[in-house]
Amino acid sequence: MKGIKNLSQIITLEGVHKKGGRRPLRGDLCIIENGSIVFDEDKILWVGSQKNIPKEYENIPFIDGSGHILTPEVVDSHTHLVFGGNRAREYGMRLDGADYQEIANAGGGILSSMKMTNEASFNELFESAKERIKKIHSYGVGTIEIKSGYGLNIEKEIECSRVIKKLKEFFSPQIQIFSTFMPAHAIPKTWSSPQKYMEDVVYPATEQAAKEKLFDAIDIFHEEGYFGSKITKEYLEWCQSKDFAIKMHVDEFNDNGGAEMAHNYKALSADHLLCVGKRGIKALSKSDTIATILPGTGFFLGKNQAPAKELIEQGAKLSIASDYNPGSCHCDNLILIASLAAPQLKLNLAEVWTGITYNAAASLGLTKQGVLVKGFRPRFSLFRAKIIDEITYNWGHNLANSDLLAQAFS
Ligand code: NIG
Ligand code: FE
């Protein structure tokens, strides 16, 4: 049993939890001033004001959290951080005027990361991803979703997922890793049709990965020129029949009905949503499928953003993730992305913090965390700040104190 005391604020999100993550307002953060928390390995035992610590906990070992804020653990629920090489040159081309699809047509884009990933060894992929994860953790992020999807053949997709499995074991329990299998990310030019690629790579690779228990969910890039509606539905039906959890990339370049599809197939999340239309917003408004926006991608590609406010107002559960990847968003810092997104997407602080904690965890099926209330899992983030507003106000500054957090669990 352990505790942290003298915390400037504890951001419990109790009200957010009561609302199931929909339409959060500042009051729903349910902030405790001058707080303390008591927990064991698996759960929170007590949370409250410093002066009310129950007698039974007075003599347990406490870490001094003076000058710090405790929040539910920040979760980055969408990354593609296992990749070889980089795409800096492509970024330069884009600034010179080429757009994402023109770059893809010229052999750049996802397929150039495929080439560089296939040239990298297991160890190179493991070591580079390990360093990326350490960096992400240093910003206060404790749970990270990682997708395969740059192998794009059976062997390399399996290898990348084994890399993710090894990362999971290496960082557990301090950092929790969620593995998503995504051979349906792009179609290498050597395949005559998407259908053939599905038959020869995606289905057999998914079957093999399932046998090895390499993933927690599957993902597919539902988009014209990538995986169209018919192919996507067939794959999702097959995945459902096998009880695989589903995540989806939807409505990024066009409104293709992807959000509706994600809802219909009970996906954990529908991600991107830059072009989601009225019908998609309506489908997500009463759905348990989390609407995950990736504002860093909009910034980096110079595109419009997803209609985040409208999604929230209609009742969708909104989450914010980084989409960290070598092409469309080479940014590992979710807190920075949240800082930039809040004013641009007109999000209040409760919406931002719900988006990077409670709803982000839910988009990975992690419903026992994301709220600091007795009985929930003790997964937290700690920041050097006096009030919650300071964290994203200091954009580009890293206020997380992961070392102190590690002490609390040592
Ligand atoms: O989520 N949209 C598809 N996939 C990635 C892009 C990855 C890349 O460009 O390498 C994304 O943005
Ligand atoms: Fe993505």
Coordinates of C-alpha atoms and ligand atoms in Angstrom, one line a residue:
M1 CA 0.0 0.0 0.0
K2 CA 1.3 3.5 -1.0
G3 CA 0.2 7.1 -1.1
I4 CA 0.9 10.5 -2.6
K5 CA 0.1 13.5 -0.4
N6 CA 0.2 17.3 -0.5
L7 CA -0.9 17.3 -4.2
S8 CA -1.9 20.8 -5.3
Q9 CA -4.8 19.3 -7.2
I10 CA -6.2 15.8 -7.9
I11 CA -8.2 15.8 -11.2
T12 CA -10.6 12.9 -10.5
L13 CA -12.9 13.1 -13.5
E14 CA -15.6 11.6 -11.4
G15 CA -18.3 13.7 -13.1
V16 CA -16.9 12.7 -16.5
H17 CA -17.3 9.1 -15.5
K18 CA -20.9 9.6 -14.4
K19 CA -21.6 11.1 -17.8
G20 CA -19.9 8.2 -19.6
G21 CA -17.4 10.6 -21.2
R22 CA -20.1 12.6 -23.1
R23 CA -20.3 16.5 -23.1
P24 CA -17.8 17.1 -20.3
L25 CA -17.8 20.4 -18.5
R26 CA -15.3 21.9 -16.1
G27 CA -17.3 20.9 -13.0
D28 CA -17.1 17.3 -14.2
L29 CA -13.4 17.3 -13.6
C30 CA -14.3 17.1 -9.9
I31 CA -11.0 18.6 -8.7
I32 CA -9.8 18.1 -5.2
E33 CA -7.5 20.9 -3.9
N34 CA -4.7 19.9 -1.5
G35 CA -5.3 16.2 -2.1
S36 CA -4.0 12.8 -1.1
I37 CA -4.5 9.4 -2.7
V38 CA -3.9 5.9 -1.3
F39 CA -3.6 2.8 -3.5
D40 CA -2.2 -0.7 -3.8
E41 CA -0.9 -2.5 -6.9
D42 CA -4.3 -3.0 -8.5
K43 CA -6.7 -0.3 -7.2
I44 CA -7.2 3.1 -5.7
L45 CA -8.2 2.7 -2.0
W46 CA -9.0 6.2 -1.1
V47 CA -8.9 9.7 -2.6
G48 CA -9.7 13.0 -0.8
S49 CA -8.6 16.1 0.8
Q50 CA -5.3 16.1 2.7
K51 CA -6.9 16.9 6.0
N52 CA -9.4 14.0 5.7
I53 CA -6.9 11.1 5.4
P54 CA -8.5 8.2 7.3
K55 CA -6.6 7.1 10.4
E56 CA -5.9 3.6 9.0
Y57 CA -3.8 5.2 6.2
E58 CA -1.9 7.7 8.3
N59 CA 1.2 5.6 8.7
I60 CA 1.6 4.1 5.2
P61 CA 4.5 5.3 3.1
F62 CA 3.6 8.6 1.4
I63 CA 5.5 10.3 -1.5
D64 CA 5.4 14.1 -1.2
G65 CA 3.5 15.5 -4.2
S66 CA 3.9 19.2 -3.2
G67 CA 3.7 21.4 -6.3
H68 CA 2.2 18.7 -8.4
I69 CA -1.1 17.8 -10.0
L70 CA -2.3 14.2 -10.3
T71 CA -4.5 13.3 -13.3
P72 CA -5.8 10.0 -14.6
E73 CA -3.1 8.5 -16.7
V74 CA -2.7 10.2 -20.1
V75 CA -3.2 7.7 -22.9
D76 CA -2.0 8.0 -26.5
S77 CA -4.6 5.8 -28.2
H78 CA -3.3 6.0 -31.8
T79 CA 0.3 5.7 -32.9
H80 CA 2.3 4.0 -35.7
L81 CA 5.6 4.1 -33.9
V82 CA 7.2 1.0 -35.2
F83 CA 8.9 2.0 -38.4
G84 CA 12.2 2.2 -40.2
G85 CA 13.8 5.3 -41.6
N86 CA 12.2 8.7 -41.8
R87 CA 10.3 10.8 -44.4
A88 CA 11.8 14.2 -43.8
R89 CA 12.4 14.7 -47.6
E90 CA 8.7 14.0 -48.3
Y91 CA 7.8 16.7 -45.7
G92 CA 10.0 19.1 -47.6
M93 CA 8.3 18.2 -50.9
R94 CA 4.9 18.8 -49.2
L95 CA 6.0 22.3 -48.2
D96 CA 7.0 22.8 -51.8
G97 CA 3.4 22.2 -52.8
A98 CA 2.9 18.4 -53.3
D99 CA -0.1 16.9 -51.4
Y100 CA -0.3 13.6 -49.5
Q101 CA -1.8 11.7 -52.3
E102 CA 0.5 13.1 -55.0
I103 CA 3.4 12.0 -52.8
A104 CA 1.9 8.6 -52.4
N105 CA 1.4 8.3 -56.2
A106 CA 5.1 9.2 -56.7
G107 CA 6.1 6.2 -54.5
G108 CA 6.3 8.1 -51.3
G109 CA 3.9 7.9 -48.4
I110 CA 3.2 4.8 -46.5
L111 CA 4.9 2.6 -49.1
S112 CA 8.2 4.3 -48.7
S113 CA 8.0 3.6 -44.9
M114 CA 7.1 0.0 -45.9
K115 CA 10.4 -0.2 -47.8
M116 CA 12.5 1.3 -45.0
T117 CA 10.7 -0.9 -42.4
N118 CA 11.4 -4.0 -44.4
E119 CA 15.1 -3.1 -44.6
A120 CA 15.3 -2.8 -40.8
S121 CA 16.0 -5.8 -38.6
F122 CA 13.9 -6.9 -35.6
N123 CA 16.5 -5.4 -33.3
E124 CA 16.7 -2.1 -35.1
L125 CA 12.9 -1.8 -35.0
F126 CA 12.8 -2.7 -31.4
E127 CA 15.5 -0.3 -30.3
S128 CA 14.2 2.7 -32.3
A129 CA 10.6 2.1 -31.0
K130 CA 11.9 1.7 -27.4
E131 CA 13.5 5.1 -27.5
R132 CA 10.3 6.7 -29.0
I133 CA 8.3 5.1 -26.1
K134 CA 10.7 6.5 -23.5
K135 CA 10.3 9.9 -24.9
I136 CA 6.5 9.7 -25.0
H137 CA 6.5 8.5 -21.4
S138 CA 8.6 11.4 -20.4
Y139 CA 5.6 13.7 -21.4
G140 CA 3.4 11.9 -18.9
V141 CA 1.8 9.3 -21.2
G142 CA 1.5 5.9 -19.5
T143 CA -0.5 3.9 -21.9
I144 CA 0.4 3.8 -25.6
E145 CA -1.4 2.1 -28.5
I146 CA 0.9 0.9 -31.3
K147 CA -0.1 -0.3 -34.7
S148 CA 1.7 -2.5 -37.1
G149 CA 1.2 -1.5 -40.8
Y150 CA 4.5 -0.7 -42.3
G151 CA 5.5 -4.4 -43.0
L152 CA 2.7 -5.0 -45.5
N153 CA 3.7 -8.6 -46.1
I154 CA 2.9 -11.5 -43.9
E155 CA 6.4 -12.0 -42.5
K156 CA 7.1 -8.3 -41.7
E157 CA 3.7 -7.6 -40.3
I158 CA 4.2 -10.5 -37.9
E159 CA 7.7 -9.4 -37.1
C160 CA 6.5 -5.8 -36.3
S161 CA 3.8 -7.2 -34.1
R162 CA 6.4 -9.4 -32.3
V163 CA 8.4 -6.2 -31.8
I164 CA 5.3 -4.6 -30.2
K165 CA 4.9 -7.7 -28.0
K166 CA 8.5 -7.5 -26.8
L167 CA 8.0 -3.8 -26.1
K168 CA 4.9 -4.6 -24.1
E169 CA 6.8 -7.1 -22.0
F170 CA 9.8 -4.8 -21.6
F171 CA 7.8 -1.8 -20.4
S172 CA 5.2 -3.5 -18.3
P173 CA 3.7 -2.5 -15.9
Q174 CA 5.1 1.0 -15.8
I175 CA 4.0 1.7 -19.4
Q176 CA 1.0 -0.2 -20.7
I177 CA 1.1 -1.1 -24.4
F178 CA -1.9 -1.9 -26.5
S179 CA -1.1 -3.7 -29.8
T180 CA -3.1 -3.2 -32.9
F181 CA -2.7 -5.3 -36.0
M182 CA -2.9 -3.3 -39.3
P183 CA -1.8 -5.1 -42.4
A184 CA -4.7 -3.3 -44.0
H185 CA -2.9 0.0 -44.0
A186 CA -1.9 0.3 -47.6
I187 CA -1.6 -1.9 -50.7
P188 CA 1.9 -2.5 -52.0
K189 CA 2.2 -1.9 -55.8
T190 CA 3.1 -5.5 -56.4
W191 CA -0.5 -6.6 -55.8
S192 CA -2.9 -6.6 -58.8
S193 CA -5.9 -5.7 -56.7
P194 CA -6.9 -4.8 -53.1
Q195 CA -8.9 -8.0 -53.1
K196 CA -5.9 -10.1 -53.9
Y197 CA -3.8 -8.3 -51.2
M198 CA -6.6 -9.1 -48.7
E199 CA -6.7 -12.8 -49.7
D200 CA -3.0 -13.3 -49.8
V201 CA -1.7 -11.1 -47.0
V202 CA -4.3 -9.5 -44.7
Y203 CA -6.4 -12.6 -43.9
P204 CA -3.6 -15.1 -43.5
A205 CA -1.5 -12.6 -41.5
T206 CA -4.3 -11.8 -39.2
E207 CA -4.9 -15.5 -38.6
Q208 CA -1.3 -16.1 -37.8
A209 CA -1.0 -13.1 -35.5
A210 CA -4.2 -14.2 -33.7
K211 CA -2.6 -17.7 -33.2
E212 CA 0.4 -16.1 -31.6
K213 CA -1.8 -13.7 -29.6
L214 CA 0.1 -10.7 -31.0
F215 CA -2.7 -8.2 -31.0
D216 CA -5.4 -6.6 -28.9
A217 CA -7.4 -5.2 -31.8
I218 CA -7.3 -4.9 -35.6
D219 CA -7.4 -1.7 -37.7
I220 CA -8.2 -0.9 -41.3
F221 CA -7.7 2.2 -43.4
H222 CA -11.1 2.6 -44.9
E223 CA -10.6 5.1 -47.7
E224 CA -10.9 5.3 -51.5
G225 CA -7.6 4.2 -53.1
Y226 CA -6.8 2.1 -50.0
F227 CA -9.5 -0.2 -48.6
G228 CA -13.0 0.4 -50.1
S229 CA -16.3 -0.3 -48.4
K230 CA -17.0 -3.8 -49.7
I231 CA -13.6 -5.1 -48.8
T232 CA -13.6 -3.4 -45.4
K233 CA -17.1 -4.8 -44.5
E234 CA -16.1 -8.3 -45.4
Y235 CA -12.9 -8.1 -43.3
L236 CA -14.8 -6.6 -40.3
E237 CA -17.5 -9.3 -40.5
W238 CA -14.8 -11.9 -40.5
C239 CA -13.0 -10.2 -37.6
Q240 CA -16.3 -10.0 -35.7
S241 CA -16.9 -13.7 -36.2
K242 CA -13.6 -14.3 -34.5
D243 CA -14.3 -11.9 -31.7
F244 CA -11.4 -9.6 -32.6
A245 CA -11.8 -6.0 -31.2
I246 CA -11.9 -3.5 -34.1
K247 CA -10.5 0.0 -34.6
M248 CA -10.8 1.9 -37.8
H249 CA -9.2 4.8 -39.8
V250 CA -12.2 6.6 -41.2
D251 CA -13.3 9.6 -43.2
E252 CA -9.8 11.1 -43.4
F253 CA -9.8 12.3 -47.1
N254 CA -13.5 11.8 -47.9
D255 CA -16.8 11.2 -46.2
N256 CA -17.0 7.5 -47.0
G257 CA -19.5 6.4 -44.4
G258 CA -16.7 5.1 -42.3
A259 CA -18.0 6.5 -39.0
E260 CA -21.3 4.8 -39.6
M261 CA -19.5 1.6 -40.4
A262 CA -17.4 1.8 -37.2
H263 CA -20.5 2.2 -35.2
N264 CA -22.3 -0.7 -37.0
Y265 CA -19.4 -3.0 -36.4
K266 CA -19.2 -2.0 -32.7
A267 CA -15.6 -0.7 -33.2
L268 CA -13.8 0.5 -30.2
S269 CA -13.0 3.7 -32.1
A270 CA -13.4 5.6 -35.3
D271 CA -10.3 7.6 -35.9
H272 CA -9.4 10.7 -38.0
L273 CA -12.9 11.9 -39.0
L274 CA -11.5 15.0 -40.8
C275 CA -14.3 14.7 -43.4
V276 CA -17.0 13.0 -41.3
G277 CA -20.4 14.2 -42.4
K278 CA -23.8 14.7 -40.7
R279 CA -24.7 11.0 -40.9
G280 CA -21.4 9.9 -39.4
I281 CA -21.7 12.4 -36.6
K282 CA -25.2 11.2 -35.9
A283 CA -24.1 7.6 -35.8
L284 CA -21.3 8.4 -33.3
S285 CA -23.6 10.6 -31.2
K286 CA -25.2 7.8 -29.3
S287 CA -22.6 5.2 -29.9
D288 CA -20.1 3.6 -27.6
T289 CA -17.6 3.8 -30.4
I290 CA -15.1 6.5 -29.4
A291 CA -14.7 9.4 -31.9
T292 CA -10.9 9.8 -31.9
I293 CA -9.5 12.9 -33.5
L294 CA -5.9 13.3 -34.5
P295 CA -5.3 17.1 -34.7
G296 CA -1.6 16.7 -35.1
T297 CA -2.2 15.2 -38.6
G298 CA -4.4 18.2 -39.6
F299 CA -1.7 20.6 -38.4
F300 CA 1.2 18.7 -40.1
L301 CA -0.7 18.2 -43.4
G302 CA -2.1 21.7 -43.3
K303 CA -5.7 20.4 -43.5
N304 CA -8.9 21.3 -41.9
Q305 CA -9.6 19.7 -38.6
A306 CA -12.3 17.2 -37.6
P307 CA -15.6 18.8 -36.4
A308 CA -14.7 18.0 -32.8
K309 CA -17.1 20.5 -31.1
E310 CA -20.0 19.3 -33.1
L311 CA -19.2 15.7 -32.3
I312 CA -19.2 16.5 -28.6
E313 CA -22.3 18.6 -28.7
Q314 CA -24.2 15.8 -30.5
G315 CA -23.1 13.5 -27.7
A316 CA -20.2 11.6 -29.1
K317 CA -17.4 10.4 -26.8
L318 CA -14.4 12.3 -28.1
S319 CA -10.8 11.2 -27.7
I320 CA -7.6 13.0 -28.8
A321 CA -4.5 11.0 -29.9
S322 CA -1.2 11.9 -31.6
D323 CA -1.2 9.6 -34.7
Y324 CA 2.6 9.7 -34.2
N325 CA 4.0 8.2 -37.5
P326 CA 6.8 9.0 -39.9
G327 CA 4.6 10.6 -42.6
S328 CA 1.4 12.5 -41.7
C329 CA 2.3 13.4 -38.1
H330 CA 5.9 13.2 -37.0
C331 CA 5.1 14.4 -33.5
D332 CA 5.4 12.2 -30.3
N333 CA 4.0 14.8 -27.9
L334 CA 0.3 14.4 -27.2
I335 CA 0.2 17.1 -24.6
L336 CA 1.6 19.6 -27.1
I337 CA -1.0 18.5 -29.7
A338 CA -3.7 19.0 -27.1
S339 CA -2.4 22.5 -26.3
L340 CA -2.6 23.5 -29.9
A341 CA -5.9 21.7 -30.6
A342 CA -7.9 23.3 -27.7
P343 CA -8.2 26.8 -29.0
Q344 CA -8.3 25.8 -32.7
L345 CA -11.0 23.2 -32.2
K346 CA -12.7 25.3 -29.5
L347 CA -12.4 22.6 -26.8
N348 CA -12.8 23.4 -23.1
L349 CA -10.3 21.9 -20.7
A350 CA -12.7 19.2 -19.5
E351 CA -13.1 18.1 -23.1
V352 CA -9.3 18.1 -23.6
W353 CA -8.6 16.1 -20.4
T354 CA -11.5 13.7 -21.0
G355 CA -10.1 13.2 -24.5
I356 CA -6.6 12.3 -23.5
T357 CA -7.5 10.2 -20.4
Y358 CA -10.9 8.7 -19.8
N359 CA -12.2 8.5 -23.4
A360 CA -8.7 7.6 -24.7
A361 CA -8.6 4.6 -22.3
A362 CA -12.1 3.6 -23.3
S363 CA -11.0 3.6 -27.0
L364 CA -8.7 0.7 -26.0
G365 CA -11.4 -1.0 -24.0
L366 CA -9.7 0.1 -20.7
T367 CA -12.8 1.0 -18.7
K368 CA -11.2 0.4 -15.3
Q369 CA -9.0 3.4 -15.5
G370 CA -9.3 7.1 -16.5
V371 CA -11.0 8.2 -13.3
L372 CA -9.4 8.7 -9.9
V373 CA -12.1 7.1 -7.7
K374 CA -11.9 4.3 -5.2
G375 CA -11.9 0.9 -6.9
F376 CA -10.4 2.0 -10.2
R377 CA -6.9 1.1 -11.4
P378 CA -4.0 3.3 -10.0
R379 CA -2.9 4.6 -13.3
F380 CA -1.9 8.3 -13.0
S381 CA 0.1 11.1 -14.6
L382 CA 1.9 13.7 -12.5
F383 CA 2.7 17.2 -13.6
R384 CA 4.7 20.1 -12.0
A385 CA 1.8 22.6 -11.7
K386 CA -0.5 24.2 -9.3
I387 CA -3.7 24.2 -11.4
I388 CA -4.8 22.0 -14.2
D389 CA -4.9 25.0 -16.6
E390 CA -1.1 25.4 -16.5
I391 CA -0.3 22.1 -18.2
T392 CA -1.6 22.9 -21.7
Y393 CA -1.1 26.6 -21.2
N394 CA 2.6 26.0 -21.1
W395 CA 2.6 24.7 -24.6
G396 CA 5.8 23.1 -25.7
H397 CA 7.0 22.8 -22.1
N398 CA 7.2 19.4 -20.5
L399 CA 5.7 19.6 -17.0
A400 CA 5.4 15.9 -16.5
N401 CA 7.4 14.3 -13.6
S402 CA 7.6 10.6 -14.6
D403 CA 10.5 10.1 -12.1
L404 CA 8.4 11.0 -9.1
L405 CA 5.6 8.8 -10.5
A406 CA 8.0 5.9 -10.7
Q407 CA 9.0 6.5 -7.1
A408 CA 5.4 6.3 -6.0
F409 CA 5.3 2.7 -7.4
S410 CA 8.8 1.6 -6.4
Ligands
NIG1 O1 -3.1 7.6 -39.6 N1 -4.1 7.4 -42.6 C1 -3.4 6.4 -42.6 N2 -2.3 6.1 -41.9 C2 -1.5 7.0 -41.2 C3 -0.5 7.7 -42.1 C4 0.7 7.0 -42.0 C5 1.8 7.5 -42.9 O2 1.7 8.5 -43.7 O3 2.8 6.8 -42.9 C6 -2.3 8.0 -40.5 O4 -2.2 9.2 -40.7
FE2 FE -3.2 6.5 -38.1

